[in-house]
Amino acid sequence: MTSVLRPHAEDQFADELAILAKTDDRPRPPGWRLSPWAVTTYVLGDGGQITPKYIGPRRIVEVAVATLATDRALLLLGVPGTAKTWLSEHLAAAISGDSTLLVQGTAGTAEEAVRYGWNYARLLSEGPSRRALTPSPVMRAMAEGRLARVEELTRMPSDVQDALIMVLSEKTLPIPELGEEVQAAKGFNVIATANDRDRGVNDLSSALRRRFNTVVLPVPATTEEEVDIVARRVAQLGRSLELPETVTGLEEIRRVVTVFRELRAGVTSDGRTKVKSPSGTLSTAEAISVVTSGIVLAAHFGDGVLRPADVAGGIVGAVVQDPVSDRVVWQEYLETVVRDRDDWRDFYRACRDAG
């Protein structure tokens, strides 16, 4: 796996999953590799050998895991950058040992991605048969008793969404061409994700929504919590990408996180000054990207120490999505908030030069 840019969760954290499986003596739902308690421990960490994969309220993870132990599917809902995909991958890895049974929702996703397709060469030569059928990730998950993941559910056309209704309600997928059906084995369920910003794109029908238990993932509650998330993910990415060693000061990470949180909230952290918000989301994921890019700049083009100039360009690029309105928002924030902070003078000059 050393040559793989991004290993699947079950491969990257195989040692931790093995440790939990060896010591887990609690009841396991049918088809699960670990008990619900061990799955939650894997996701949140134990302060020792098991590292945290998701940093947030424990109750949210417990509700998500408990949902998957029932016959109801799980919908992870939240704004961009709240780790919906990350959490769904790790839940699938811990429960099924396989996070790859994935349907990526887009405007062009076809119904075959949820049901099944055909190998047309075999279909023409042999006619409809099991050998000619190409199972979807959902069909494979049903047959093997595993979790299927559906990303960006509301990006999929409504008729493709509705193909899930029978799967979720009857736990059966008919194959009328063969006069057969696939019945879900114990352990099967679905984890879907949806973006708050996509409301109105392809809203879920009431029939489909009723078949999901919805868990809303919040943005990090405090600056320190978000700084911790960014620092952990940046360190993981650095090891995965084999980046040169750099001195990653938490001060620069804290500045990036503070800027993003203040612009998202429309008010400074002390509550004294209102600011305008740009058109972008400025999520935690984007903060991770800005800091990671800064580390690469510091390692290859600087002195190996993360400095304001290394993150300034990334911040400007993340904030100024609309070259007209967002640039005005950024300049106003820079001149009315950043410039007046005594310990941010180097950061102010770097952002001004980058802009």
mmCIF file with all atom_site columns, C-alpha atoms in Angstrom, residues 48-169:
data_model
loop_
_atom_site.group_PDB
_atom_site.id
_atom_site.type_symbol
_atom_site.label_atom_id
_atom_site.label_alt_id
_atom_site.label_comp_id
_atom_site.label_asym_id
_atom_site.label_entity_id
_atom_site.label_seq_id
_atom_site.pdbx_PDB_ins_code
_atom_site.Cartn_x
_atom_site.Cartn_y
_atom_site.Cartn_z
_atom_site.occupancy
_atom_site.B_iso_or_equiv
_atom_site.pdbx_formal_charge
_atom_site.auth_seq_id
_atom_site.auth_comp_id
_atom_site.auth_asym_id
_atom_site.auth_atom_id
_atom_site.pdbx_PDB_model_num
ATOM 1   C CA . GLY A 1 48  ? -4.260  5.461   23.351  1.00 0.00 ? 48  GLY A CA 1
ATOM 2   C CA . GLN A 1 49  ? -3.708  3.084   20.449  1.00 0.00 ? 49  GLN A CA 1
ATOM 3   C CA . ILE A 1 50  ? -6.951  4.028   18.674  1.00 0.00 ? 50  ILE A CA 1
ATOM 4   C CA . THR A 1 51  ? -6.645  7.453   17.050  1.00 0.00 ? 51  THR A CA 1
ATOM 5   C CA . PRO A 1 52  ? -9.701  9.690   16.601  1.00 0.00 ? 52  PRO A CA 1
ATOM 6   C CA . LYS A 1 53  ? -11.042 9.773   13.038  1.00 0.00 ? 53  LYS A CA 1
ATOM 7   C CA . TYR A 1 54  ? -13.876 12.198  13.742  1.00 0.00 ? 54  TYR A CA 1
ATOM 8   C CA . ILE A 1 55  ? -13.785 15.016  16.292  1.00 0.00 ? 55  ILE A CA 1
ATOM 9   C CA . GLY A 1 56  ? -17.240 16.033  17.417  1.00 0.00 ? 56  GLY A CA 1
ATOM 10  C CA . PRO A 1 57  ? -20.049 15.200  19.845  1.00 0.00 ? 57  PRO A CA 1
ATOM 11  C CA . ARG A 1 58  ? -19.949 11.555  20.917  1.00 0.00 ? 58  ARG A CA 1
ATOM 12  C CA . ARG A 1 59  ? -23.736 11.315  20.908  1.00 0.00 ? 59  ARG A CA 1
ATOM 13  C CA . ILE A 1 60  ? -23.871 12.054  17.177  1.00 0.00 ? 60  ILE A CA 1
ATOM 14  C CA . VAL A 1 61  ? -21.634 9.082   16.409  1.00 0.00 ? 61  VAL A CA 1
ATOM 15  C CA . GLU A 1 62  ? -23.564 6.847   18.816  1.00 0.00 ? 62  GLU A CA 1
ATOM 16  C CA . VAL A 1 63  ? -26.875 7.726   17.135  1.00 0.00 ? 63  VAL A CA 1
ATOM 17  C CA . ALA A 1 64  ? -25.370 7.095   13.683  1.00 0.00 ? 64  ALA A CA 1
ATOM 18  C CA . VAL A 1 65  ? -23.995 3.688   14.734  1.00 0.00 ? 65  VAL A CA 1
ATOM 19  C CA . ALA A 1 66  ? -27.228 2.729   16.485  1.00 0.00 ? 66  ALA A CA 1
ATOM 20  C CA . THR A 1 67  ? -29.202 3.613   13.344  1.00 0.00 ? 67  THR A CA 1
ATOM 21  C CA . LEU A 1 68  ? -27.088 1.266   11.234  1.00 0.00 ? 68  LEU A CA 1
ATOM 22  C CA . ALA A 1 69  ? -27.813 -1.551  13.690  1.00 0.00 ? 69  ALA A CA 1
ATOM 23  C CA . THR A 1 70  ? -31.533 -1.214  12.866  1.00 0.00 ? 70  THR A CA 1
ATOM 24  C CA . ASP A 1 71  ? -33.342 -1.652  9.547   1.00 0.00 ? 71  ASP A CA 1
ATOM 25  C CA . ARG A 1 72  ? -33.315 2.102   8.834   1.00 0.00 ? 72  ARG A CA 1
ATOM 26  C CA . ALA A 1 73  ? -30.757 3.704   6.567   1.00 0.00 ? 73  ALA A CA 1
ATOM 27  C CA . LEU A 1 74  ? -28.566 6.585   7.737   1.00 0.00 ? 74  LEU A CA 1
ATOM 28  C CA . LEU A 1 75  ? -28.454 10.044  6.144   1.00 0.00 ? 75  LEU A CA 1
ATOM 29  C CA . LEU A 1 76  ? -25.549 12.263  7.183   1.00 0.00 ? 76  LEU A CA 1
ATOM 30  C CA . LEU A 1 77  ? -26.575 15.856  6.532   1.00 0.00 ? 77  LEU A CA 1
ATOM 31  C CA . GLY A 1 78  ? -24.495 19.001  6.910   1.00 0.00 ? 78  GLY A CA 1
ATOM 32  C CA . VAL A 1 79  ? -22.806 21.951  5.297   1.00 0.00 ? 79  VAL A CA 1
ATOM 33  C CA . PRO A 1 80  ? -19.706 21.325  3.156   1.00 0.00 ? 80  PRO A CA 1
ATOM 34  C CA . GLY A 1 81  ? -16.614 20.343  5.088   1.00 0.00 ? 81  GLY A CA 1
ATOM 35  C CA . THR A 1 82  ? -18.302 18.736  8.108   1.00 0.00 ? 82  THR A CA 1
ATOM 36  C CA . ALA A 1 83  ? -16.675 15.330  7.412   1.00 0.00 ? 83  ALA A CA 1
ATOM 37  C CA . LYS A 1 84  ? -19.779 13.560  6.104   1.00 0.00 ? 84  LYS A CA 1
ATOM 38  C CA . THR A 1 85  ? -17.871 11.494  3.562   1.00 0.00 ? 85  THR A CA 1
ATOM 39  C CA . TRP A 1 86  ? -15.000 10.918  5.982   1.00 0.00 ? 86  TRP A CA 1
ATOM 40  C CA . LEU A 1 87  ? -17.361 9.616   8.669   1.00 0.00 ? 87  LEU A CA 1
ATOM 41  C CA . SER A 1 88  ? -19.319 7.405   6.268   1.00 0.00 ? 88  SER A CA 1
ATOM 42  C CA . GLU A 1 89  ? -16.096 5.812   5.018   1.00 0.00 ? 89  GLU A CA 1
ATOM 43  C CA . HIS A 1 90  ? -14.880 4.993   8.512   1.00 0.00 ? 90  HIS A CA 1
ATOM 44  C CA . LEU A 1 91  ? -18.257 3.655   9.616   1.00 0.00 ? 91  LEU A CA 1
ATOM 45  C CA . ALA A 1 92  ? -18.313 1.319   6.609   1.00 0.00 ? 92  ALA A CA 1
ATOM 46  C CA . ALA A 1 93  ? -14.704 0.245   7.249   1.00 0.00 ? 93  ALA A CA 1
ATOM 47  C CA . ALA A 1 94  ? -15.373 -0.584  10.904  1.00 0.00 ? 94  ALA A CA 1
ATOM 48  C CA . ILE A 1 95  ? -18.735 -2.286  10.395  1.00 0.00 ? 95  ILE A CA 1
ATOM 49  C CA . SER A 1 96  ? -18.220 -4.155  7.112   1.00 0.00 ? 96  SER A CA 1
ATOM 50  C CA . GLY A 1 97  ? -14.464 -4.100  6.625   1.00 0.00 ? 97  GLY A CA 1
ATOM 51  C CA . ASP A 1 98  ? -15.113 -2.605  3.176   1.00 0.00 ? 98  ASP A CA 1
ATOM 52  C CA . SER A 1 99  ? -15.708 1.070   2.396   1.00 0.00 ? 99  SER A CA 1
ATOM 53  C CA . THR A 1 100 ? -15.499 0.698   -1.403  1.00 0.00 ? 100 THR A CA 1
ATOM 54  C CA . LEU A 1 101 ? -19.142 -0.121  -2.176  1.00 0.00 ? 101 LEU A CA 1
ATOM 55  C CA . LEU A 1 102 ? -19.756 3.477   -3.196  1.00 0.00 ? 102 LEU A CA 1
ATOM 56  C CA . VAL A 1 103 ? -22.220 5.294   -5.456  1.00 0.00 ? 103 VAL A CA 1
ATOM 57  C CA . GLN A 1 104 ? -21.149 8.851   -6.243  1.00 0.00 ? 104 GLN A CA 1
ATOM 58  C CA . GLY A 1 105 ? -24.168 11.055  -6.795  1.00 0.00 ? 105 GLY A CA 1
ATOM 59  C CA . THR A 1 106 ? -24.017 13.538  -9.681  1.00 0.00 ? 106 THR A CA 1
ATOM 60  C CA . ALA A 1 107 ? -26.468 15.037  -12.129 1.00 0.00 ? 107 ALA A CA 1
ATOM 61  C CA . GLY A 1 108 ? -25.436 12.288  -14.567 1.00 0.00 ? 108 GLY A CA 1
ATOM 62  C CA . THR A 1 109 ? -25.773 9.312   -12.212 1.00 0.00 ? 109 THR A CA 1
ATOM 63  C CA . ALA A 1 110 ? -27.879 6.648   -13.919 1.00 0.00 ? 110 ALA A CA 1
ATOM 64  C CA . GLU A 1 111 ? -30.311 4.223   -12.311 1.00 0.00 ? 111 GLU A CA 1
ATOM 65  C CA . GLU A 1 112 ? -27.895 1.374   -13.075 1.00 0.00 ? 112 GLU A CA 1
ATOM 66  C CA . ALA A 1 113 ? -25.561 2.777   -10.408 1.00 0.00 ? 113 ALA A CA 1
ATOM 67  C CA . VAL A 1 114 ? -28.176 1.890   -7.789  1.00 0.00 ? 114 VAL A CA 1
ATOM 68  C CA . ARG A 1 115 ? -29.736 -1.228  -9.356  1.00 0.00 ? 115 ARG A CA 1
ATOM 69  C CA . TYR A 1 116 ? -27.672 -3.113  -11.969 1.00 0.00 ? 116 TYR A CA 1
ATOM 70  C CA . GLY A 1 117 ? -26.431 -2.865  -15.537 1.00 0.00 ? 117 GLY A CA 1
ATOM 71  C CA . TRP A 1 118 ? -25.509 -5.251  -18.310 1.00 0.00 ? 118 TRP A CA 1
ATOM 72  C CA . ASN A 1 119 ? -22.363 -6.411  -20.051 1.00 0.00 ? 119 ASN A CA 1
ATOM 73  C CA . TYR A 1 120 ? -23.737 -5.779  -23.535 1.00 0.00 ? 120 TYR A CA 1
ATOM 74  C CA . ALA A 1 121 ? -21.265 -8.069  -25.291 1.00 0.00 ? 121 ALA A CA 1
ATOM 75  C CA . ARG A 1 122 ? -22.450 -11.005 -23.178 1.00 0.00 ? 122 ARG A CA 1
ATOM 76  C CA . LEU A 1 123 ? -26.058 -9.830  -23.384 1.00 0.00 ? 123 LEU A CA 1
ATOM 77  C CA . LEU A 1 124 ? -25.976 -9.918  -27.179 1.00 0.00 ? 124 LEU A CA 1
ATOM 78  C CA . SER A 1 125 ? -24.204 -13.261 -27.367 1.00 0.00 ? 125 SER A CA 1
ATOM 79  C CA . GLU A 1 126 ? -25.913 -15.104 -24.495 1.00 0.00 ? 126 GLU A CA 1
ATOM 80  C CA . GLY A 1 127 ? -29.096 -13.183 -23.805 1.00 0.00 ? 127 GLY A CA 1
ATOM 81  C CA . PRO A 1 128 ? -30.127 -12.098 -20.283 1.00 0.00 ? 128 PRO A CA 1
ATOM 82  C CA . SER A 1 129 ? -28.234 -14.131 -17.724 1.00 0.00 ? 129 SER A CA 1
ATOM 83  C CA . ARG A 1 130 ? -26.462 -13.764 -14.403 1.00 0.00 ? 130 ARG A CA 1
ATOM 84  C CA . ARG A 1 131 ? -23.133 -13.764 -16.265 1.00 0.00 ? 131 ARG A CA 1
ATOM 85  C CA . ALA A 1 132 ? -24.277 -10.816 -18.366 1.00 0.00 ? 132 ALA A CA 1
ATOM 86  C CA . LEU A 1 133 ? -25.527 -8.836  -15.368 1.00 0.00 ? 133 LEU A CA 1
ATOM 87  C CA . THR A 1 134 ? -23.277 -6.146  -13.852 1.00 0.00 ? 134 THR A CA 1
ATOM 88  C CA . PRO A 1 135 ? -24.201 -5.603  -10.199 1.00 0.00 ? 135 PRO A CA 1
ATOM 89  C CA . SER A 1 136 ? -24.189 -2.117  -8.723  1.00 0.00 ? 136 SER A CA 1
ATOM 90  C CA . PRO A 1 137 ? -22.377 -1.403  -5.434  1.00 0.00 ? 137 PRO A CA 1
ATOM 91  C CA . VAL A 1 138 ? -25.789 -1.452  -3.742  1.00 0.00 ? 138 VAL A CA 1
ATOM 92  C CA . MET A 1 139 ? -26.622 -4.889  -5.172  1.00 0.00 ? 139 MET A CA 1
ATOM 93  C CA . ARG A 1 140 ? -23.228 -6.233  -4.087  1.00 0.00 ? 140 ARG A CA 1
ATOM 94  C CA . ALA A 1 141 ? -23.736 -4.846  -0.588  1.00 0.00 ? 141 ALA A CA 1
ATOM 95  C CA . MET A 1 142 ? -27.142 -6.539  -0.395  1.00 0.00 ? 142 MET A CA 1
ATOM 96  C CA . ALA A 1 143 ? -25.796 -9.904  -1.529  1.00 0.00 ? 143 ALA A CA 1
ATOM 97  C CA . GLU A 1 144 ? -22.738 -9.770  0.770   1.00 0.00 ? 144 GLU A CA 1
ATOM 98  C CA . GLY A 1 145 ? -24.425 -8.238  3.827   1.00 0.00 ? 145 GLY A CA 1
ATOM 99  C CA . ARG A 1 146 ? -22.297 -5.094  3.841   1.00 0.00 ? 146 ARG A CA 1
ATOM 100 C CA . LEU A 1 147 ? -22.818 -1.328  3.971   1.00 0.00 ? 147 LEU A CA 1
ATOM 101 C CA . ALA A 1 148 ? -23.342 0.605   0.747   1.00 0.00 ? 148 ALA A CA 1
ATOM 102 C CA . ARG A 1 149 ? -22.390 4.278   0.620   1.00 0.00 ? 149 ARG A CA 1
ATOM 103 C CA . VAL A 1 150 ? -24.282 6.845   -1.453  1.00 0.00 ? 150 VAL A CA 1
ATOM 104 C CA . GLU A 1 151 ? -22.489 10.179  -1.691  1.00 0.00 ? 151 GLU A CA 1
ATOM 105 C CA . GLU A 1 152 ? -24.259 13.475  -2.461  1.00 0.00 ? 152 GLU A CA 1
ATOM 106 C CA . LEU A 1 153 ? -27.715 11.913  -2.545  1.00 0.00 ? 153 LEU A CA 1
ATOM 107 C CA . THR A 1 154 ? -29.474 15.160  -3.447  1.00 0.00 ? 154 THR A CA 1
ATOM 108 C CA . ARG A 1 155 ? -27.206 15.600  -6.486  1.00 0.00 ? 155 ARG A CA 1
ATOM 109 C CA . MET A 1 156 ? -28.739 12.507  -8.064  1.00 0.00 ? 156 MET A CA 1
ATOM 110 C CA . PRO A 1 157 ? -31.847 12.853  -10.289 1.00 0.00 ? 157 PRO A CA 1
ATOM 111 C CA . SER A 1 158 ? -35.121 12.147  -8.532  1.00 0.00 ? 158 SER A CA 1
ATOM 112 C CA . ASP A 1 159 ? -35.866 8.956   -10.485 1.00 0.00 ? 159 ASP A CA 1
ATOM 113 C CA . VAL A 1 160 ? -32.480 7.536   -9.469  1.00 0.00 ? 160 VAL A CA 1
ATOM 114 C CA . GLN A 1 161 ? -33.161 8.444   -5.827  1.00 0.00 ? 161 GLN A CA 1
ATOM 115 C CA . ASP A 1 162 ? -36.479 6.635   -6.018  1.00 0.00 ? 162 ASP A CA 1
ATOM 116 C CA . ALA A 1 163 ? -34.735 3.422   -7.083  1.00 0.00 ? 163 ALA A CA 1
ATOM 117 C CA . LEU A 1 164 ? -33.578 3.208   -3.472  1.00 0.00 ? 164 LEU A CA 1
ATOM 118 C CA . ILE A 1 165 ? -37.103 3.119   -2.036  1.00 0.00 ? 165 ILE A CA 1
ATOM 119 C CA . MET A 1 166 ? -37.761 -0.592  -2.599  1.00 0.00 ? 166 MET A CA 1
ATOM 120 C CA . VAL A 1 167 ? -34.224 -1.469  -1.537  1.00 0.00 ? 167 VAL A CA 1
ATOM 121 C CA . LEU A 1 168 ? -34.630 0.391   1.762   1.00 0.00 ? 168 LEU A CA 1
ATOM 122 C CA . SER A 1 169 ? -38.196 -0.652  2.508   1.00 0.00 ? 169 SER A CA 1
#
